[in-house]
Amino acid sequence: MGKNGLPVIEPPLVEPARRWLKGKRYPWITLLGVDGSGKSTVLAELERALAATAYTGLFVLHRRPQLVFRAATASREGSIEHYGKAPHGRFLSALKLVVIWLDWLVGYFVLVRGRRAQGVLVVADRHSLLDMLVDPLRYRYGGSPRWVEIAIRLLPMPDVVVLLDAPTAVLQSRKQELSAAQTGQLRQNYRQLVQAHPAGYVVDASQSLEQVVADVQHIVVKSWA
């Protein structure tokens, strides 16, 4: 209220600017999962579900921002040709890691930070650095996992990590690029990663799409509460 008892009407960008200055930003999340877990489908439905929340929109980054070097990104989902190739040597792996790290550093301040202050839910559909810990062959990464861990510690990372998981047989029925043994190993790796995160959640992706979206939405709302 103003001094005269009337409500103060502020321009629409005042509150986002105030949150920016105070460092108060909406959390951002990463959505992980083996191919076939339904990440893309869930994200398509999540934007509609967010209309009933405090978020003002949805912005999705696929694997990484791709601002520094587009060609360094992994192959698109459903076309995982890197699994049939040998990993890079230590030098090329280190170079690729540096490029991806720089991409996330630049991408956070250019694409993520401002949107968080405006109330937009930012989602990393896979996070390439987290993926490199779990599934290095997807990026033909042949360096030490320790290097990736150090890179992660030197970046602003998502506040919440959500894993869409389902029984191996269910995932295999949706995607057949990997063997059942490979899929099972990746599931185990992802679960270990998420369980070690202070705000890590596992969502049963074998449920109906409506229930999976509802579970993810609950996590998103809870993370801001």
XYZ file of N, CA and C in Angstrom:
675
model
N 0.845 -1.201 0.000
C 0.000 0.000 0.000
C 0.880 1.251 0.000
N 0.423 2.285 -0.705
C 1.158 3.535 -0.708
C 0.852 4.367 0.523
N 1.471 5.542 0.603
C 1.279 6.394 1.768
C -0.154 6.894 1.876
N -0.853 6.989 0.741
C -2.228 7.479 0.753
C -3.242 6.362 0.936
N -2.758 5.144 1.224
C -3.655 4.017 1.451
C -4.064 3.278 0.202
N -3.629 3.762 -0.959
C -3.964 3.101 -2.211
C -2.895 2.070 -2.560
N -3.281 1.018 -3.272
C -2.285 0.014 -3.658
C -1.274 0.592 -4.634
N -0.046 0.161 -4.494
C 1.015 0.609 -5.392
C 1.059 -0.326 -6.593
N 0.907 0.230 -7.783
C 0.946 -0.564 -9.009
C 2.339 -0.435 -9.615
N 3.040 -1.564 -9.683
C 4.395 -1.554 -10.205
C 4.417 -2.086 -11.630
N 5.354 -1.629 -12.449
C 5.515 -2.204 -13.785
C 5.750 -3.708 -13.685
N 5.370 -4.480 -14.712
C 5.444 -5.937 -14.632
C 6.839 -6.501 -14.429
N 7.889 -5.764 -14.754
C 9.242 -6.288 -14.631
C 9.896 -5.941 -13.303
N 9.189 -5.197 -12.449
C 9.798 -4.775 -11.188
C 10.086 -5.969 -10.285
N 9.096 -6.850 -10.108
C 9.293 -7.986 -9.204
C 10.370 -8.944 -9.707
N 10.396 -9.315 -11.009
C 11.508 -10.130 -11.483
C 12.863 -9.464 -11.271
N 12.926 -8.134 -11.475
C 14.186 -7.424 -11.264
C 14.586 -7.465 -9.792
N 13.582 -7.332 -8.909
C 13.872 -7.381 -7.477
C 14.424 -8.756 -7.080
N 13.820 -9.816 -7.628
C 14.311 -11.165 -7.335
C 15.732 -11.341 -7.852
N 16.002 -10.759 -9.034
C 17.349 -10.851 -9.601
C 18.372 -10.200 -8.672
N 18.055 -8.976 -8.213
C 18.991 -8.249 -7.364
C 19.206 -8.952 -6.035
N 18.153 -9.555 -5.510
C 18.269 -10.247 -4.229
C 18.827 -11.656 -4.384
N 19.011 -12.089 -5.622
C 19.505 -13.439 -5.843
C 18.442 -14.494 -5.646
N 17.171 -14.076 -5.579
C 16.087 -15.035 -5.369
C 15.562 -15.494 -6.719
N 15.779 -16.763 -7.044
C 15.390 -17.279 -8.342
C 14.648 -18.599 -8.174
N 13.762 -18.849 -9.089
C 13.057 -20.122 -9.089
C 14.063 -21.244 -9.347
N 13.859 -22.400 -8.738
C 14.784 -23.508 -8.973
C 14.703 -23.994 -10.416
N 15.770 -24.614 -10.866
C 15.725 -25.262 -12.176
C 16.068 -26.725 -11.996
N 15.614 -27.553 -12.930
C 15.728 -28.993 -12.748
C 16.337 -29.634 -13.988
N 16.817 -30.854 -13.802
C 17.219 -31.665 -14.944
C 16.417 -32.957 -14.927
N 16.031 -33.380 -16.099
C 15.251 -34.600 -16.268
C 16.155 -35.633 -16.924
N 16.396 -36.725 -16.215
C 17.290 -37.773 -16.697
C 16.512 -39.054 -16.950
N 17.144 -39.956 -17.690
C 16.519 -41.251 -17.914
C 17.094 -41.946 -19.128
N 17.028 -43.264 -19.101
C 17.449 -44.063 -20.250
C 16.513 -43.760 -21.415
N 17.018 -43.842 -22.639
C 16.150 -43.649 -23.800
C 14.959 -44.595 -23.716
N 13.769 -44.039 -23.917
C 12.556 -44.831 -23.780
C 11.813 -44.548 -22.492
N 12.409 -43.719 -21.632
C 11.754 -43.407 -20.356
C 10.655 -42.356 -20.511
N 10.590 -41.692 -21.665
C 9.486 -40.770 -21.921
C 9.744 -39.323 -21.574
N 11.000 -38.903 -21.533
C 11.316 -37.528 -21.141
C 10.646 -36.496 -22.044
N 10.784 -36.678 -23.353
C 10.225 -35.696 -24.290
C 8.708 -35.613 -24.174
N 8.062 -36.755 -24.027
C 6.601 -36.778 -23.911
C 6.149 -36.088 -22.628
N 6.846 -36.356 -21.539
C 6.501 -35.736 -20.259
C 6.675 -34.222 -20.329
N 7.758 -33.770 -20.944
C 7.992 -32.330 -21.047
C 6.918 -31.645 -21.880
N 6.458 -32.320 -22.921
C 5.401 -31.740 -23.753
C 4.118 -31.529 -22.959
N 3.833 -32.441 -22.026
C 2.624 -32.326 -21.207
C 2.827 -31.409 -20.005
N 4.074 -31.297 -19.553
C 4.348 -30.535 -18.335
C 4.039 -29.056 -18.506
N 4.285 -28.517 -19.684
C 4.041 -27.086 -19.892
C 2.582 -26.734 -19.635
N 1.668 -27.594 -20.077
C 0.243 -27.341 -19.820
C -0.073 -27.479 -18.335
N 0.566 -28.450 -17.688
C 0.300 -28.671 -16.270
C 0.783 -27.509 -15.410
N 1.812 -26.791 -15.874
C 2.374 -25.692 -15.089
C 1.480 -24.464 -15.057
N 0.451 -24.437 -15.887
C -0.435 -23.271 -15.928
C -1.101 -23.012 -14.585
N -1.242 -24.058 -13.774
C -1.905 -23.915 -12.478
C -0.916 -23.662 -11.346
N 0.343 -23.382 -11.670
C 1.359 -23.160 -10.644
C 1.872 -21.724 -10.717
N 2.859 -21.419 -9.861
C 3.429 -20.070 -9.827
C 4.388 -19.816 -10.982
N 4.748 -20.855 -11.716
C 5.682 -20.667 -12.824
C 4.994 -19.965 -13.993
N 5.761 -19.156 -14.709
C 5.199 -18.375 -15.811
C 5.444 -19.004 -17.176
N 6.155 -20.105 -17.215
C 6.422 -20.754 -18.493
C 7.435 -21.864 -18.327
N 7.794 -22.480 -19.442
C 8.740 -23.593 -19.450
C 9.781 -23.345 -20.533
N 11.046 -23.524 -20.173
C 12.147 -23.406 -21.128
C 13.001 -24.656 -21.021
N 13.205 -25.333 -22.141
C 13.898 -26.622 -22.133
C 15.233 -26.516 -22.860
N 16.270 -27.014 -22.213
C 17.589 -27.150 -22.821
C 17.822 -28.631 -23.093
N 18.134 -28.970 -24.323
C 18.359 -30.366 -24.677
C 19.849 -30.689 -24.590
N 20.208 -31.398 -23.538
C 21.562 -31.857 -23.251
C 22.510 -30.726 -22.836
N 22.574 -29.657 -23.616
C 23.416 -28.513 -23.253
C 22.968 -27.302 -24.056
N 23.433 -26.079 -23.688
C 22.947 -24.871 -24.360
C 23.328 -24.755 -25.834
N 24.465 -25.322 -26.235
C 24.951 -25.252 -27.620
C 25.212 -23.816 -28.068
N 25.785 -23.033 -27.179
C 26.172 -21.664 -27.516
C 27.638 -21.563 -27.901
N 28.468 -22.440 -27.358
C 29.912 -22.364 -27.580
C 30.320 -23.112 -28.837
N 29.830 -24.336 -28.984
C 30.221 -25.150 -30.140
C 29.158 -26.204 -30.365
N 28.343 -26.004 -31.376
C 27.206 -26.884 -31.607
C 27.628 -28.304 -31.963
N 28.709 -28.476 -32.712
C 29.087 -29.803 -33.198
C 29.550 -30.729 -32.090
N 29.804 -30.187 -30.893
C 30.294 -31.036 -29.811
C 29.181 -31.748 -29.074
N 27.939 -31.506 -29.461
C 26.833 -32.140 -28.761
C 26.724 -33.606 -29.112
N 26.089 -34.371 -28.247
C 25.895 -35.787 -28.524
C 24.837 -35.957 -29.590
N 24.717 -37.167 -30.083
C 23.717 -37.455 -31.101
C 22.322 -37.311 -30.534
N 21.351 -37.137 -31.409
C 19.973 -36.974 -30.962
C 19.428 -38.283 -30.412
N 18.468 -38.146 -29.512
C 17.847 -39.327 -28.945
C 17.234 -40.161 -30.060
N 17.476 -41.475 -30.000
C 16.952 -42.371 -31.012
C 17.955 -42.635 -32.120
N 19.091 -41.942 -32.109
C 20.135 -42.154 -33.107
C 21.475 -42.122 -32.394
N 21.766 -43.188 -31.658
C 22.910 -43.192 -30.750
C 24.092 -43.873 -31.427
N 24.599 -43.253 -32.511
C 25.677 -43.886 -33.253
C 26.970 -43.957 -32.458
N 27.118 -43.139 -31.435
C 28.349 -43.147 -30.658
C 28.563 -44.468 -29.930
N 27.521 -45.213 -29.660
C 27.697 -46.488 -28.982
C 28.470 -47.481 -29.842
N 28.496 -47.264 -31.149
C 29.224 -48.161 -32.039
C 30.627 -47.686 -32.349
N 31.077 -46.617 -31.700
C 32.401 -46.063 -31.949
C 33.249 -46.134 -30.684
N 34.558 -46.134 -30.886
C 35.471 -46.170 -29.742
C 35.494 -44.811 -29.052
N 35.713 -44.795 -27.738
C 35.819 -43.509 -27.035
C 37.023 -42.711 -27.541
N 36.949 -41.402 -27.405
C 38.090 -40.552 -27.738
C 39.237 -40.832 -26.770
N 40.451 -40.466 -27.189
C 41.594 -40.545 -26.292
C 41.511 -39.488 -25.204
N 42.491 -39.486 -24.328
C 42.451 -38.587 -23.173
C 42.470 -37.119 -23.592
N 43.267 -36.777 -24.619
C 43.358 -35.369 -25.019
C 42.036 -34.878 -25.590
N 41.477 -35.616 -26.555
C 40.215 -35.198 -27.157
C 39.078 -35.225 -26.138
N 39.127 -36.189 -25.232
C 38.098 -36.253 -24.190
C 38.177 -35.030 -23.285
N 39.409 -34.646 -22.913
C 39.586 -33.462 -22.068
C 39.124 -32.206 -22.801
N 39.442 -32.123 -24.096
C 39.027 -30.967 -24.886
C 37.503 -30.889 -24.974
N 36.883 -32.022 -25.201
C 35.423 -32.050 -25.295
C 34.787 -31.648 -23.964
N 35.368 -32.114 -22.869
C 34.854 -31.764 -21.548
C 34.953 -30.263 -21.307
N 36.065 -29.661 -21.698
C 36.246 -28.214 -21.526
C 35.209 -27.443 -22.340
N 34.975 -27.887 -23.581
C 33.994 -27.213 -24.436
C 32.599 -27.284 -23.818
N 32.224 -28.474 -23.344
C 30.901 -28.641 -22.739
C 30.794 -27.824 -21.454
N 31.865 -27.799 -20.669
C 31.869 -27.000 -19.436
C 31.682 -25.516 -19.756
N 32.434 -25.015 -20.738
C 32.292 -23.613 -21.131
C 30.886 -23.327 -21.650
N 30.337 -24.270 -22.383
C 28.997 -24.087 -22.921
C 27.981 -23.927 -21.800
N 28.097 -24.741 -20.766
C 27.172 -24.625 -19.636
C 27.416 -23.345 -18.839
N 28.675 -22.941 -18.712
C 28.968 -21.709 -17.974
C 28.350 -20.503 -18.678
N 28.586 -20.395 -19.978
C 28.003 -19.296 -20.753
C 26.483 -19.434 -20.803
N 26.025 -20.649 -21.045
C 24.593 -20.887 -21.177
C 23.807 -20.555 -19.926
N 24.399 -20.802 -18.757
C 23.675 -20.500 -17.525
C 23.377 -19.008 -17.427
N 24.389 -18.174 -17.686
C 24.195 -16.733 -17.521
C 23.426 -16.115 -18.685
N 23.488 -16.719 -19.859
C 22.779 -16.171 -21.016
C 21.340 -16.677 -21.098
N 21.129 -17.957 -20.811
C 19.824 -18.572 -21.049
C 19.043 -18.946 -19.791
N 19.752 -19.221 -18.702
C 19.084 -19.801 -17.532
C 18.799 -18.772 -16.443
N 19.795 -18.036 -16.036
C 19.668 -17.172 -14.853
C 18.513 -16.175 -14.974
N 18.456 -15.453 -16.081
C 17.402 -14.456 -16.249
C 16.011 -15.060 -16.252
N 15.864 -16.210 -16.895
C 14.553 -16.863 -16.934
C 14.127 -17.314 -15.544
N 15.065 -17.780 -14.748
C 14.724 -18.192 -13.382
C 14.181 -17.014 -12.584
N 14.771 -15.841 -12.778
C 14.307 -14.653 -12.057
C 12.918 -14.229 -12.504
N 12.536 -14.601 -13.726
C 11.227 -14.227 -14.259
C 10.153 -15.266 -13.964
N 10.509 -16.310 -13.235
C 9.515 -17.314 -12.877
C 9.340 -18.412 -13.893
N 10.250 -18.507 -14.854
C 10.182 -19.564 -15.861
C 10.846 -20.827 -15.309
N 10.195 -21.965 -15.498
C 10.801 -23.232 -15.111
C 11.790 -23.649 -16.193
N 13.068 -23.715 -15.839
C 14.102 -24.148 -16.772
C 14.386 -25.625 -16.524
N 14.293 -26.414 -17.583
C 14.520 -27.854 -17.482
C 15.622 -28.254 -18.451
N 16.617 -28.956 -17.943
C 17.626 -29.561 -18.805
C 17.154 -30.976 -19.135
N 16.771 -31.184 -20.389
C 16.372 -32.508 -20.856
C 17.652 -33.287 -21.098
N 18.070 -34.009 -20.105
C 19.423 -34.523 -19.935
C 20.330 -33.340 -19.583
N 21.354 -33.593 -18.818
C 22.412 -32.614 -18.573
C 23.692 -33.307 -18.999
N 24.351 -32.771 -20.026
C 25.454 -33.495 -20.651
C 26.553 -33.895 -19.669
N 26.827 -33.066 -18.662
C 27.880 -33.423 -17.710
C 27.437 -34.555 -16.786
N 26.198 -34.519 -16.334
C 25.697 -35.633 -15.528
C 25.633 -36.903 -16.365
N 25.247 -36.752 -17.624
C 25.214 -37.895 -18.532
C 26.593 -38.512 -18.719
N 27.617 -37.673 -18.762
C 28.974 -38.180 -18.977
C 29.450 -39.035 -17.816
N 28.923 -38.780 -16.629
C 29.253 -39.638 -15.487
C 28.579 -40.997 -15.604
N 27.350 -40.992 -16.095
C 26.533 -42.203 -16.140
C 26.761 -42.996 -17.418
N 26.861 -42.286 -18.528
C 26.864 -42.905 -19.855
C 27.920 -42.240 -20.734
N 29.209 -42.396 -20.404
C 30.261 -41.685 -21.145
C 30.320 -42.042 -22.628
N 29.921 -43.262 -23.004
C 29.988 -43.655 -24.410
C 29.045 -42.836 -25.285
N 27.974 -42.316 -24.696
C 27.064 -41.464 -25.474
C 27.804 -40.263 -26.038
N 28.839 -39.814 -25.332
C 29.631 -38.660 -25.753
C 31.024 -39.068 -26.223
N 31.262 -40.355 -26.340
C 32.576 -40.896 -26.707
C 33.653 -40.363 -25.761
N 33.272 -40.213 -24.504
C 34.200 -39.669 -23.516
C 35.059 -40.798 -22.954
N 36.381 -40.631 -23.062
C 37.296 -41.652 -22.571
C 38.205 -41.163 -21.468
N 37.888 -40.020 -20.891
C 38.704 -39.475 -19.816
C 38.265 -39.979 -18.451
N 38.864 -39.424 -17.429
C 38.562 -39.842 -16.061
C 37.223 -39.270 -15.589
N 36.424 -40.075 -14.880
C 35.197 -39.532 -14.281
C 35.495 -38.401 -13.299
N 36.687 -38.434 -12.717
C 37.073 -37.396 -11.764
C 37.096 -36.025 -12.431
N 37.526 -35.984 -13.689
C 37.531 -34.706 -14.406
C 36.110 -34.157 -14.527
N 35.176 -35.034 -14.817
C 33.777 -34.610 -14.964
C 33.241 -34.111 -13.626
N 33.574 -34.804 -12.548
C 33.117 -34.395 -11.222
C 33.638 -33.004 -10.868
N 34.898 -32.731 -11.213
C 35.469 -31.408 -10.946
C 34.749 -30.346 -11.772
N 34.494 -30.651 -13.044
C 33.785 -29.704 -13.910
C 32.408 -29.373 -13.347
N 31.713 -30.374 -12.838
C 30.382 -30.172 -12.266
C 30.442 -29.256 -11.046
N 31.462 -29.441 -10.218
C 31.582 -28.626 -9.010
C 31.879 -27.160 -9.317
N 32.385 -26.892 -10.503
C 32.748 -25.524 -10.875
C 31.666 -24.826 -11.682
N 30.454 -25.375 -11.674
C 29.352 -24.801 -12.441
C 28.116 -24.597 -11.573
N 27.258 -23.639 -11.936
C 25.909 -23.613 -11.349
C 25.145 -24.820 -11.898
N 24.716 -25.694 -11.025
C 24.041 -26.914 -11.455
C 22.561 -26.873 -11.079
N 21.741 -27.697 -11.727
C 20.314 -27.744 -11.386
C 20.090 -28.022 -9.904
N 19.069 -27.392 -9.351
C 18.737 -27.590 -7.942
C 18.118 -28.956 -7.699
N 17.399 -29.455 -8.688
C 16.643 -30.701 -8.544
C 16.978 -31.626 -9.708
N 17.172 -32.898 -9.394
C 17.435 -33.914 -10.416
C 16.316 -34.941 -10.360
N 15.626 -35.124 -11.481
C 14.511 -36.068 -11.555
C 14.864 -37.166 -12.548
N 14.772 -38.394 -12.100
C 15.025 -39.553 -12.957
C 13.713 -40.230 -13.304
N 13.438 -40.355 -14.592
C 12.310 -41.163 -15.047
C 12.824 -42.579 -15.250
N 12.345 -43.489 -14.447
C 12.845 -44.865 -14.481
C 11.688 -45.833 -14.662
N 11.992 -46.960 -15.286
C 10.995 -48.007 -15.503
C 11.728 -49.334 -15.577
N 11.035 -50.439 -15.374
C 11.683 -51.745 -15.513
C 12.359 -51.881 -16.879
N 13.445 -52.619 -16.900
C 14.212 -52.778 -18.138
C 13.350 -53.287 -19.284
N 12.464 -54.223 -19.002
C 11.604 -54.781 -20.053
C 10.711 -53.707 -20.671
N 10.231 -52.789 -19.843
C 9.381 -51.706 -20.349
C 10.192 -50.776 -21.246
N 11.387 -50.408 -20.804
C 12.237 -49.527 -21.599
C 12.635 -50.190 -22.911
N 12.924 -51.485 -22.860
C 13.301 -52.211 -24.073
C 12.152 -52.281 -25.068
N 10.936 -52.330 -24.564
C 9.780 -52.384 -25.465
C 9.568 -51.055 -26.191
N 10.125 -49.974 -25.629
C 9.972 -48.649 -26.238
C 11.148 -48.291 -27.139
N 12.347 -48.672 -26.737
C 13.561 -48.379 -27.501
C 14.440 -49.625 -27.511
N 14.966 -49.978 -28.683
C 15.773 -51.189 -28.787
C 17.209 -50.910 -29.231
N 17.682 -49.667 -29.107
C 19.040 -49.356 -29.546
C 20.094 -50.038 -28.672
N 19.764 -50.305 -27.410
C 20.696 -50.931 -26.479
C 20.206 -52.317 -26.105
N 21.147 -53.149 -25.680
C 20.767 -54.470 -25.192
C 20.121 -54.335 -23.824
N 19.458 -55.395 -23.392
C 18.833 -55.381 -22.068
C 19.888 -55.195 -20.981
N 21.065 -55.805 -21.180
C 22.134 -55.678 -20.187
C 22.628 -54.235 -20.101
N 22.797 -53.585 -21.259
C 23.237 -52.184 -21.260
C 22.192 -51.275 -20.619
N 20.940 -51.510 -20.956
C 19.865 -50.706 -20.370
C 19.827 -50.879 -18.861
N 19.957 -52.115 -18.401
C 19.950 -52.380 -16.965
C 21.102 -51.694 -16.249
N 22.286 -51.691 -16.873
C 23.444 -51.044 -16.260
C 23.262 -49.531 -16.186
N 22.716 -48.950 -17.255
C 22.470 -47.510 -17.242
C 21.441 -47.135 -16.184
N 20.408 -47.945 -16.052
C 19.411 -47.683 -15.005
C 20.077 -47.651 -13.633
N 20.939 -48.612 -13.395
C 21.625 -48.670 -12.100
C 22.504 -47.438 -11.902
N 23.231 -47.049 -12.951
C 24.104 -45.871 -12.853
C 23.305 -44.604 -12.563
N 22.190 -44.442 -13.265
C 21.353 -43.259 -13.050
C 20.791 -43.232 -11.629
N 20.341 -44.367 -11.152
C 19.759 -44.406 -9.808
C 20.805 -44.053 -8.751
N 22.019 -44.543 -8.924
C 23.081 -44.211 -7.975
C 23.374 -42.710 -7.985
N 23.397 -42.128 -9.184
C 23.648 -40.690 -9.296
C 22.556 -39.883 -8.609
N 21.312 -40.222 -8.876
C 20.185 -39.460 -8.333
C 20.062 -39.650 -6.826
N 20.283 -40.854 -6.348
C 20.179 -41.117 -4.919
C 21.254 -40.390 -4.123
N 22.375 -40.058 -4.771
C 23.441 -39.324 -4.090
C 23.197 -37.816 -4.095
N 22.208 -37.362 -4.870
C 21.924 -35.924 -4.955
C 21.004 -35.517 -3.808
N 21.272 -34.378 -3.152
C 20.429 -33.959 -2.019
C 18.982 -33.675 -2.398
N 18.725 -33.373 -3.668
C 17.352 -33.149 -4.137
C 17.115 -34.011 -5.378
N 17.377 -35.295 -5.222
C 17.179 -36.231 -6.317
C 15.904 -37.033 -6.124
N 15.160 -37.231 -7.194
C 13.888 -37.953 -7.134
C 13.828 -38.977 -8.262
N 13.211 -40.112 -7.971
C 12.982 -41.146 -8.976
C 11.480 -41.262 -9.198
N 11.051 -41.120 -10.443
C 9.638 -41.224 -10.806
C 9.444 -42.484 -11.634
N 8.438 -43.252 -11.295
C 8.133 -44.491 -12.014
C 7.539 -44.154 -13.382
N 8.340 -44.331 -14.431
C 7.903 -43.974 -15.779
C 7.055 -45.050 -16.437
N 6.796 -46.147 -15.725
C 5.918 -47.183 -16.279
C 4.451 -46.888 -15.972
N 4.196 -45.852 -15.183
C 2.825 -45.440 -14.885
C 2.194 -44.787 -16.120
N 0.934 -44.454 -16.011
C 0.272 -43.714 -17.086
C 0.949 -42.361 -17.250
N 0.864 -41.803 -18.456
C 1.477 -40.505 -18.718
C 0.929 -39.446 -17.771
N -0.369 -39.472 -17.516
C -0.984 -38.482 -16.629
C -0.372 -38.543 -15.237
N -0.129 -39.756 -14.736
C 0.422 -39.895 -13.396
C 1.883 -39.474 -13.353
N 2.637 -39.811 -14.395
C 4.043 -39.410 -14.442
C 4.153 -37.886 -14.450
N 3.342 -37.235 -15.275
C 3.352 -35.768 -15.334
C 2.948 -35.179 -13.987
N 1.950 -35.770 -13.351
C 1.504 -35.284 -12.040
C 2.613 -35.422 -11.006
N 3.349 -36.534 -11.048
C 4.450 -36.737 -10.103
C 5.557 -35.707 -10.321
N 5.901 -35.470 -11.583
C 6.945 -34.487 -11.881
C 6.482 -33.089 -11.482
N 5.235 -32.764 -11.760
C 4.697 -31.458 -11.378
C 4.746 -31.280 -9.864
N 4.418 -32.313 -9.123
C 4.467 -32.239 -7.655
C 5.884 -31.931 -7.179
N 6.872 -32.563 -7.804
C 8.266 -32.316 -7.431
C 8.649 -30.875 -7.741
N 8.220 -30.389 -8.907
C 8.535 -29.020 -9.317
C 7.948 -28.011 -8.332
N 6.680 -28.190 -7.989
C 6.021 -27.269 -7.060
C 6.657 -27.358 -5.673
N 6.949 -28.564 -5.242
C 7.563 -28.780 -3.931
C 8.932 -28.105 -3.844
N 9.675 -28.093 -4.936
C 11.022 -27.525 -4.923
C 11.013 -26.012 -4.728
N 9.881 -25.356 -5.039
C 9.777 -23.913 -4.870
C 9.097 -23.538 -3.564
N 8.411 -24.474 -2.953
C 7.643 -24.173 -1.742
C 8.555 -23.734 -0.603
